[in-house]
Coordinates of N, CA, C and O in Angstrom, one line a residue:
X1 N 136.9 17.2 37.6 CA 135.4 17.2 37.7 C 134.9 18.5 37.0 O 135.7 19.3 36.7
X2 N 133.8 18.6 36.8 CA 133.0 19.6 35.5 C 132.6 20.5 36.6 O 132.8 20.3 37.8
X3 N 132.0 21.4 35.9 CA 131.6 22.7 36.5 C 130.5 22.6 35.9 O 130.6 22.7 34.6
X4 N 128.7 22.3 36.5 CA 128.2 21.9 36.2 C 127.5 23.7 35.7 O 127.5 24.1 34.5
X5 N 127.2 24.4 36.5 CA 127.0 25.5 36.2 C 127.7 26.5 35.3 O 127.4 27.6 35.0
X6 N 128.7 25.9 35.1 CA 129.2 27.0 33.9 C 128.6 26.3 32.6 O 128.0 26.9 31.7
X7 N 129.0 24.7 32.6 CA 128.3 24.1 31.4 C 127.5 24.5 31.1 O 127.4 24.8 29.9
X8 N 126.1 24.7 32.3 CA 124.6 25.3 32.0 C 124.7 26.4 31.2 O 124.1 26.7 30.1
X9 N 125.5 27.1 31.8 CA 125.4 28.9 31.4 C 126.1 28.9 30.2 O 125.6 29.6 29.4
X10 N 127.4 28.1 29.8 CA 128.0 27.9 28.5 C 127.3 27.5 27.6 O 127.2 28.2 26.6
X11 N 126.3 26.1 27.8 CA 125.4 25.7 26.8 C 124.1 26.5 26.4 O 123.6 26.5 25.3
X12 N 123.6 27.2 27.6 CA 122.3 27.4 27.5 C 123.3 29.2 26.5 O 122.3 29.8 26.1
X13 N 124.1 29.8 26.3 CA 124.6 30.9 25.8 C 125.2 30.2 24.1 O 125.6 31.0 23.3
X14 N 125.1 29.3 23.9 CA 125.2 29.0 23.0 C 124.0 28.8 22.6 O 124.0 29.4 21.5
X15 N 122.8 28.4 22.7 CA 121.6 28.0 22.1 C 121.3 29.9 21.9 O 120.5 30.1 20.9
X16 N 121.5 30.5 22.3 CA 120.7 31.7 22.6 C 121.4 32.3 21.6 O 120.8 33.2 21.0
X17 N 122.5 32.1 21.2 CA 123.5 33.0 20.6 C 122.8 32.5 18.8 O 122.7 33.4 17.9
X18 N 122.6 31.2 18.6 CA 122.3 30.8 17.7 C 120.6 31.1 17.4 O 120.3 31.2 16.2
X19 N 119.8 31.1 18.2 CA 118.9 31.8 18.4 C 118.8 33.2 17.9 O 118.2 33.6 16.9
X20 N 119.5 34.1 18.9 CA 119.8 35.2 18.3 C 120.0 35.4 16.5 O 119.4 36.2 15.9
X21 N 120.6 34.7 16.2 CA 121.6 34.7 15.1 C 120.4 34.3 14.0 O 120.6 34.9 12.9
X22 N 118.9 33.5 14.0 CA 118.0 33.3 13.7 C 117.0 34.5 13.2 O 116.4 34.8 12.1
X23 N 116.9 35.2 15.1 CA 115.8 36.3 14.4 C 116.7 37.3 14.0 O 116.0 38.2 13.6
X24 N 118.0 37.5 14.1 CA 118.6 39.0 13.6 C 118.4 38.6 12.0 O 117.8 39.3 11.3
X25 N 119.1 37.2 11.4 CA 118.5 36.8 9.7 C 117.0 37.5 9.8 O 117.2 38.7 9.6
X26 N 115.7 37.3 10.1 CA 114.9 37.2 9.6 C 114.6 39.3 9.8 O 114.0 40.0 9.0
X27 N 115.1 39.5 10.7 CA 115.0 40.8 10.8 C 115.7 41.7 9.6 O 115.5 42.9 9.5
X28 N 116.8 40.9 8.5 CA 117.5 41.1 7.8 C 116.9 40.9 6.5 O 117.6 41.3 5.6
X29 N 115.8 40.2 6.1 CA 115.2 39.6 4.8 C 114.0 40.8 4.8 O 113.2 41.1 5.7
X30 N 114.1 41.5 3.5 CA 113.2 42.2 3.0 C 111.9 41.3 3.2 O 111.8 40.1 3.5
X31 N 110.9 42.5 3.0 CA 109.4 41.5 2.5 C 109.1 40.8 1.6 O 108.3 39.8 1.6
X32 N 110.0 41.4 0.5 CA 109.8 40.6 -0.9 C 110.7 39.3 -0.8 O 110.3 38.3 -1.4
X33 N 112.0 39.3 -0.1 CA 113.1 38.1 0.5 C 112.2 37.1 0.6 O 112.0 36.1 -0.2
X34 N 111.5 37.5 2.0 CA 110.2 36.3 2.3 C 109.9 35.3 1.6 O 110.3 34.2 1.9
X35 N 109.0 35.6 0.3 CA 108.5 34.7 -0.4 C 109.6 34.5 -1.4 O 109.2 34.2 -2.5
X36 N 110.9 34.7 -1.2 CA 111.8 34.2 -2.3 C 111.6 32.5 -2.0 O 111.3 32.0 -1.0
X37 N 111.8 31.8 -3.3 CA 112.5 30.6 -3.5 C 112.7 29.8 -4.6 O 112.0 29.8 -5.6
X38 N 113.4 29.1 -4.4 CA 114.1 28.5 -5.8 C 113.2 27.5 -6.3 O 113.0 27.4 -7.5
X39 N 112.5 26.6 -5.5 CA 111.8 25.7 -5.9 C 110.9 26.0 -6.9 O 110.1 26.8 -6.7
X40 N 111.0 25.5 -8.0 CA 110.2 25.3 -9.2 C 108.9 24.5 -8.9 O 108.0 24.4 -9.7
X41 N 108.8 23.8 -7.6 CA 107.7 22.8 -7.4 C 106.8 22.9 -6.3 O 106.1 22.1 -5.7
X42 N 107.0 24.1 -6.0 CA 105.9 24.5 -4.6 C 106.8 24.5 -3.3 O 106.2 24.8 -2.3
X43 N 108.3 24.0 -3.4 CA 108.7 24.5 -2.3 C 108.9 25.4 -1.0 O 108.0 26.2 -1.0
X44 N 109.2 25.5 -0.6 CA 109.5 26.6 1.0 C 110.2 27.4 0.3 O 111.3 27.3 -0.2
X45 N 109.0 29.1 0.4 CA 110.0 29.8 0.9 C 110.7 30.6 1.6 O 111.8 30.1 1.3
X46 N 111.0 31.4 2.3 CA 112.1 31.9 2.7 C 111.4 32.1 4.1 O 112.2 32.1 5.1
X47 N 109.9 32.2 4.3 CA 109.3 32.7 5.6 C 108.4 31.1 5.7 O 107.7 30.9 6.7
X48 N 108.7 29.6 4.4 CA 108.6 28.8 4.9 C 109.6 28.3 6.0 O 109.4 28.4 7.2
X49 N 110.7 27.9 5.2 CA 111.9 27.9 5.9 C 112.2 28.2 7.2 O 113.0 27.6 7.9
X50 N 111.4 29.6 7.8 CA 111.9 30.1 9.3 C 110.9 29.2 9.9 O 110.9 28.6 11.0
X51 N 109.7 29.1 8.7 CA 108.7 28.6 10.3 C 108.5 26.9 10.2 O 107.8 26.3 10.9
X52 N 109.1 26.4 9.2 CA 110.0 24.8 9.8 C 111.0 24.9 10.8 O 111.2 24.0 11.6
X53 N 111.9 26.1 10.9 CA 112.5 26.3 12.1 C 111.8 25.9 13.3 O 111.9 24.9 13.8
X54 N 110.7 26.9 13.8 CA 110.2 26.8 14.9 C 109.1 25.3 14.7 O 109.0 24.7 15.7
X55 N 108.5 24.9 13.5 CA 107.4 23.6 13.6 C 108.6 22.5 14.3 O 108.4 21.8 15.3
X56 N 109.9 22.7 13.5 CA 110.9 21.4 14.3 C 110.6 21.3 15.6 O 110.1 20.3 16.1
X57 N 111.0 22.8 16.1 CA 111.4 23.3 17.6 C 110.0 22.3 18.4 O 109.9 21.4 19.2
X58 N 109.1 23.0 17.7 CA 107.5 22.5 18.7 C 107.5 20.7 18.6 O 107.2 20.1 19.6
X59 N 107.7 20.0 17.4 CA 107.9 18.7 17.4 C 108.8 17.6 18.3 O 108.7 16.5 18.8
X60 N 109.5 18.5 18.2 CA 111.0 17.9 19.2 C 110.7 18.3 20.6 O 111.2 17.6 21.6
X61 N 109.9 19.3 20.8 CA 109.4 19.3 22.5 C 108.5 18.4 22.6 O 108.4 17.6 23.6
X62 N 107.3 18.3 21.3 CA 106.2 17.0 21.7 C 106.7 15.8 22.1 O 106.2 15.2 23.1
X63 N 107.9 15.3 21.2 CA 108.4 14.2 21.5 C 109.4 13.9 22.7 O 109.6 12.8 23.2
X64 N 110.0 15.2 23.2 CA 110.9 14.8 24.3 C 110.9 15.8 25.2 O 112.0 16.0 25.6
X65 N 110.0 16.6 25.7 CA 109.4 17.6 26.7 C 107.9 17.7 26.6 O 107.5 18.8 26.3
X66 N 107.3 17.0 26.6 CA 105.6 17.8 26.0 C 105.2 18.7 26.8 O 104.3 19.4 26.3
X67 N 105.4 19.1 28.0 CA 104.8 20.0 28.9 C 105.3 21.6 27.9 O 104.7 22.6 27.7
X68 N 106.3 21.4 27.7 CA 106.8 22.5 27.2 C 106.2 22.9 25.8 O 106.0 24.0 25.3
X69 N 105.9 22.0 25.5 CA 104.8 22.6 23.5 C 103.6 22.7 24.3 O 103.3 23.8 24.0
X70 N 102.7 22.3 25.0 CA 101.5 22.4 24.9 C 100.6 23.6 24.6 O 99.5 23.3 24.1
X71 N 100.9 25.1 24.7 CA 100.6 25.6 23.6 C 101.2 26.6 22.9 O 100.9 27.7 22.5
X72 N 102.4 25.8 22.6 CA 103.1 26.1 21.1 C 101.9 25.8 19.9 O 101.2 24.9 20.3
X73 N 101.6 26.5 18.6 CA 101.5 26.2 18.1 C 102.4 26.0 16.7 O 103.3 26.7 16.7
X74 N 102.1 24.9 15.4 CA 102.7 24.8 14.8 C 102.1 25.3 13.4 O 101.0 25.1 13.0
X75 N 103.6 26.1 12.5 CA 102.3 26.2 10.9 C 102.0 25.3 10.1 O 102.7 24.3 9.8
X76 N 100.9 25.5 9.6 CA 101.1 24.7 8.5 C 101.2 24.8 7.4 O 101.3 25.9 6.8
X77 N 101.5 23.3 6.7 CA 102.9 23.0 5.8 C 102.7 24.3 4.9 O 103.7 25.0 4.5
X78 N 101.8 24.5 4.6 CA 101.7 25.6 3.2 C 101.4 26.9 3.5 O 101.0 27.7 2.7
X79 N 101.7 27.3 5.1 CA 101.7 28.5 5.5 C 102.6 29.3 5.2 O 103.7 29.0 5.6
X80 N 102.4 30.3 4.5 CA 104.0 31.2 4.6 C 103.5 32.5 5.2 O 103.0 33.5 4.6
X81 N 103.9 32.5 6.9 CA 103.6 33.4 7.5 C 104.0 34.5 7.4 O 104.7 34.5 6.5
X82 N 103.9 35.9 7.9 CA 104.2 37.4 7.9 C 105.5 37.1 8.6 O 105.7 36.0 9.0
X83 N 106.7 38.4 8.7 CA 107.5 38.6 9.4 C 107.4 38.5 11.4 O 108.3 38.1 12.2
X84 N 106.1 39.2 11.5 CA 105.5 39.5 13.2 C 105.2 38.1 13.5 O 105.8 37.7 14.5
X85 N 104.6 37.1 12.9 CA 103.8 35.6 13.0 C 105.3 35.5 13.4 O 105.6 35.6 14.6
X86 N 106.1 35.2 12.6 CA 107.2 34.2 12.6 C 108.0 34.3 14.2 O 108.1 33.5 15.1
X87 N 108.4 35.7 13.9 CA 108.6 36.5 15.0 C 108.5 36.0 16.6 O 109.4 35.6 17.4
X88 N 107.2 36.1 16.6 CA 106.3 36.1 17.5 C 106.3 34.4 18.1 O 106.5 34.0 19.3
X89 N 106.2 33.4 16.8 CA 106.8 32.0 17.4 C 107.8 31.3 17.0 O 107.7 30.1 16.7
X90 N 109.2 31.9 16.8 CA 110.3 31.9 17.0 C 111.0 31.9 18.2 O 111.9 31.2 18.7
X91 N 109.9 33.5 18.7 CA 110.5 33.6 20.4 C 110.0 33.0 21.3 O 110.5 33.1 22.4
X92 N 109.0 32.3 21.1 CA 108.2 31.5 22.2 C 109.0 30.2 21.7 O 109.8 29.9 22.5
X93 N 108.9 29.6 20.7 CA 109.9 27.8 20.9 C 111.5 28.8 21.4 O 112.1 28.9 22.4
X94 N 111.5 29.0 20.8 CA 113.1 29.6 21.0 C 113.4 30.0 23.3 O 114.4 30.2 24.0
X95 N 112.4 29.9 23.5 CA 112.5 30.1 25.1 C 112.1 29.0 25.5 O 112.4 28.7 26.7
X96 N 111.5 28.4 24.8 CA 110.9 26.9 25.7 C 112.2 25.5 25.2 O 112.5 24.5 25.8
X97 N 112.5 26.1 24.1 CA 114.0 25.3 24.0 C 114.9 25.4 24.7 O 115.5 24.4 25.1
X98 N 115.3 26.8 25.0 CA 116.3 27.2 26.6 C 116.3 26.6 27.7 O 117.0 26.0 28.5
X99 N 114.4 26.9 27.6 CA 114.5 25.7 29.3 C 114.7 24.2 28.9 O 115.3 23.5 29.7
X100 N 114.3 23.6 27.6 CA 114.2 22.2 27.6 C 115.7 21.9 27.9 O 116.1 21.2 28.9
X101 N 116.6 22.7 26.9 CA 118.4 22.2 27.4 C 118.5 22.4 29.1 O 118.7 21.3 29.6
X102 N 118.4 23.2 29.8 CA 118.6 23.8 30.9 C 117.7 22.5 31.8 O 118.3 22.1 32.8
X103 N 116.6 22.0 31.6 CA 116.1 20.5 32.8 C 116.7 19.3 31.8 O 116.9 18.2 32.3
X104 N 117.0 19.6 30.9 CA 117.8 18.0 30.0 C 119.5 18.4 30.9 O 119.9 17.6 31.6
X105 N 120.0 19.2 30.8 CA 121.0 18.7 31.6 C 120.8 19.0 33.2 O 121.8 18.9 33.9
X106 N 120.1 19.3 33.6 CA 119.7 19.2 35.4 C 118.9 17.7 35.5 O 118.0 17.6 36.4
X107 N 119.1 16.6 34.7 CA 118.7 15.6 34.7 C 116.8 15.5 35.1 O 116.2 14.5 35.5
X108 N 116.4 16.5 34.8 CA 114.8 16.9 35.0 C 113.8 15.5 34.6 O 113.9 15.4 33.4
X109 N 113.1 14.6 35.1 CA 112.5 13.7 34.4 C 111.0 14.2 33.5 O 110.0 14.9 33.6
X110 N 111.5 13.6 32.9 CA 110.6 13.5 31.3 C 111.2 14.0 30.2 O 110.7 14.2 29.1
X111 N 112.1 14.1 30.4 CA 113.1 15.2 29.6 C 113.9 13.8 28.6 O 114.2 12.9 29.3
X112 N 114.1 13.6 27.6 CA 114.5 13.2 26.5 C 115.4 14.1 25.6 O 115.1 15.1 25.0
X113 N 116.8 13.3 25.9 CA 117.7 13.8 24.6 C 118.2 13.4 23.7 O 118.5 12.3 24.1
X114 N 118.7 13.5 22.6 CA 119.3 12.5 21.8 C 120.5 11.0 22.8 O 121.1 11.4 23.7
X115 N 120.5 9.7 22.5 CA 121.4 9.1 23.2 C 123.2 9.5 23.5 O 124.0 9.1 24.3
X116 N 123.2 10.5 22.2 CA 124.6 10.3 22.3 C 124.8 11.7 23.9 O 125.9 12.2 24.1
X117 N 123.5 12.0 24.7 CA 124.0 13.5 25.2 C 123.5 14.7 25.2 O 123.1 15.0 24.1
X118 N 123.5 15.6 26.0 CA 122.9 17.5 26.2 C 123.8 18.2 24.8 O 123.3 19.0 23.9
X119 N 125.3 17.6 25.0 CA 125.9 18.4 23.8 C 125.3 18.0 22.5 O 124.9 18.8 21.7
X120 N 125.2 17.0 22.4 CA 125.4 16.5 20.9 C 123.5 17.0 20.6 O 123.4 17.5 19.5
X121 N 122.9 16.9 21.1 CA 121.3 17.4 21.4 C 121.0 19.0 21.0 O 120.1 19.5 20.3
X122 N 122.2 19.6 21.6 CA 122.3 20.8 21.2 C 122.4 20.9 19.9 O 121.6 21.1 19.1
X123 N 123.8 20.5 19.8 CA 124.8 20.0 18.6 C 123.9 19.8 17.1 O 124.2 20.4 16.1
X124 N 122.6 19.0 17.3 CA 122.0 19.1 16.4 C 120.6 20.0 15.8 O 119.9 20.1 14.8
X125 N 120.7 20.6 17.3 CA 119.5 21.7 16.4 C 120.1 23.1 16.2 O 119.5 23.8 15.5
X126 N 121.3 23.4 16.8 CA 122.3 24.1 16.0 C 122.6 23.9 14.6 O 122.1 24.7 13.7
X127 N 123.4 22.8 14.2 CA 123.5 22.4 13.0 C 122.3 22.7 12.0 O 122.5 23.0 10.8
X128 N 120.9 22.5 12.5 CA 119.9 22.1 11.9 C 119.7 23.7 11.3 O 120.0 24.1 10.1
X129 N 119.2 24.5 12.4 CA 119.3 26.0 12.0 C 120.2 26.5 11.7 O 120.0 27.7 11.4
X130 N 121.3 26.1 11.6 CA 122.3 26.9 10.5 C 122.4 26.6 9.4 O 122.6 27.6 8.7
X131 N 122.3 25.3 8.7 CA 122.0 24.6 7.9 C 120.8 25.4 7.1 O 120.8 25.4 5.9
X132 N 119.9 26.0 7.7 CA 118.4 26.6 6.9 C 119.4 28.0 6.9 O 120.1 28.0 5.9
X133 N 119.5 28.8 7.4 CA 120.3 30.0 7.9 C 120.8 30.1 6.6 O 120.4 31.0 5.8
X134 N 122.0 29.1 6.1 CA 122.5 28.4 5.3 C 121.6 28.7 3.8 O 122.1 29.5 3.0
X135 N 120.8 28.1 3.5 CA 120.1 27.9 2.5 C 118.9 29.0 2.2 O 118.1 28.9 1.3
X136 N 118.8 30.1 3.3 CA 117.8 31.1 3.2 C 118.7 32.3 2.7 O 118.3 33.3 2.1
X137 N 120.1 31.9 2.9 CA 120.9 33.0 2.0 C 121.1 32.8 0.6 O 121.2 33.7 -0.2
X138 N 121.0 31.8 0.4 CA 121.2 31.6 -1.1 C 120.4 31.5 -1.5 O 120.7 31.0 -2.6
X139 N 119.1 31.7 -1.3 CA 117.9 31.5 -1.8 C 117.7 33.2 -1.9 O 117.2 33.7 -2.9
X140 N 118.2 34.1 -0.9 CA 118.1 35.3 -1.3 C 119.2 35.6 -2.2 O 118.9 36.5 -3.1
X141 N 120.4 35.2 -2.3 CA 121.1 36.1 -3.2 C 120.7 35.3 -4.6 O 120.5 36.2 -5.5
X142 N 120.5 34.1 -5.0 CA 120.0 33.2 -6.5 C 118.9 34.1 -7.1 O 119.0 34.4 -8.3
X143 N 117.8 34.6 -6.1 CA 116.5 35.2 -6.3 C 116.6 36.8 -7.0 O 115.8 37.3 -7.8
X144 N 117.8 37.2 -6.5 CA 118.2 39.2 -6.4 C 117.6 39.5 -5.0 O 116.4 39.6 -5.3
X145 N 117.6 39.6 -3.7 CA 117.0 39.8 -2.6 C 118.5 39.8 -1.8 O 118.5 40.2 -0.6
X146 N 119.6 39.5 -2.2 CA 120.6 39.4 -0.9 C 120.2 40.2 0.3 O 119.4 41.2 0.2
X147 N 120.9 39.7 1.7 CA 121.2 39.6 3.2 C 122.5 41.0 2.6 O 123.4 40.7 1.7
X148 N 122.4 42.5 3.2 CA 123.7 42.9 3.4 C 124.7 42.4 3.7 O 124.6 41.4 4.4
X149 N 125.9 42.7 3.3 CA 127.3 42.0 3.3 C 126.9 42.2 5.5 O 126.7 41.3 6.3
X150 N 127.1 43.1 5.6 CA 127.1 43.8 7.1 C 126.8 42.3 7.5 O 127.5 41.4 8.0
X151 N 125.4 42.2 7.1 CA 124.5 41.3 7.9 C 125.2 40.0 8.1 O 125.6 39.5 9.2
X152 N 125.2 39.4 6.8 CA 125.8 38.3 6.4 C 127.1 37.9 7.4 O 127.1 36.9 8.0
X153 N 127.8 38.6 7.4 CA 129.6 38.5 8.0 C 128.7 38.6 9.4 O 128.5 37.4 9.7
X154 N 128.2 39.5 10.3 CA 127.9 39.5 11.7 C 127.2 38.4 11.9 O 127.2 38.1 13.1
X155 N 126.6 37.5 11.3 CA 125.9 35.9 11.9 C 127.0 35.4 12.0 O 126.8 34.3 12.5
X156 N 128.7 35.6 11.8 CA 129.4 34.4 11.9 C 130.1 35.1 13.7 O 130.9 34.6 14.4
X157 N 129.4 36.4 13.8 CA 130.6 36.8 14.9 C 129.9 36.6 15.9 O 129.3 37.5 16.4
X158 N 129.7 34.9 16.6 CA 129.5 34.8 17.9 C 129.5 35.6 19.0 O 128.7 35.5 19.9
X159 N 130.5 36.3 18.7 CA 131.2 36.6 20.6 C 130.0 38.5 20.0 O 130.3 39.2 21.0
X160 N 129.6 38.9 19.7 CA 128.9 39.8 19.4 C 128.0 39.5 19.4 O 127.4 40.2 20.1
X161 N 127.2 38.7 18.9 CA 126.0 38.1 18.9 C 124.9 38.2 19.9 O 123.8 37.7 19.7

């Protein structure tokens, strides 16, 4: 039989860890980083990118927590916010996601998660933010803007995080 409280505290330390691992990046991207990007066509840059992080975050509570977005706000598409903005609602979805995993596995009603599960639920907005995490580095090193080596190597060291 599971340990339903360690899962909590295992899962909900994983979201946080990855979380973490979010604003220490953005705390790591110069000002000029920011507006790096590769897109030749009006693409996201680099302070687009964080705050499609959190617009996800707020969409995915509208759709399967709404009490929890109600006042999240989201940017828009062609905002490329300051460092403090991003900041500022990173840590607010980023806490209202903690609780959304934390009543999605205490079986909380209204609560919506993906079918396959709490893990795999996680599983994908993990993936999702590392995946940008992912592509906001190489958008700074293509640009001239690199992430310190330092920096770069400590997003991978979990157990520090």
């Amino acid at each position: 039989m599971s340990d339903a409280p360690a899962l909590l505290d295992d899962l909900l330390e994983a979201w946080r860890t990855s979380h973490r691992i979010t604003l220490f990046l953005l705390d790591h991207v110069s000002d000029a980083g920011l507006r790096c990007t590769l897109s030749k066509r009006g693409g996201r840059d680099v302070a687009r990118q964080l705050a499609h992080l959190h617009n996800v975050r707020v969409e995915h509570l509208r759709n399967r927590a709404k009490d929890l977005a109600e006042d999240l706000v989201s940017f828009e598409t062609r905002d490329s916010p300051g460092r403090e903005r991003l900041r500022e609602a990173l840590a607010a979805s980023g806490e209202r996601m903690e609780r959304y995993f934390a009543e999605l596995l205490a079986g909380a009603p209204k609560r919506k998660g993906l079918k396959k599960g709490v893990i795999s639920t996680l599983s994908y907005y993990v993936a999702h933010e590392a995946h940008h995490r992912g592509s906001i580095l190489l958008t700074l090193k293509e640009c001239g803007h690199p992430v310190e080596q330092a920096a770069r190597y400590a997003i991978w060291d979990w157990d520090r995080m």
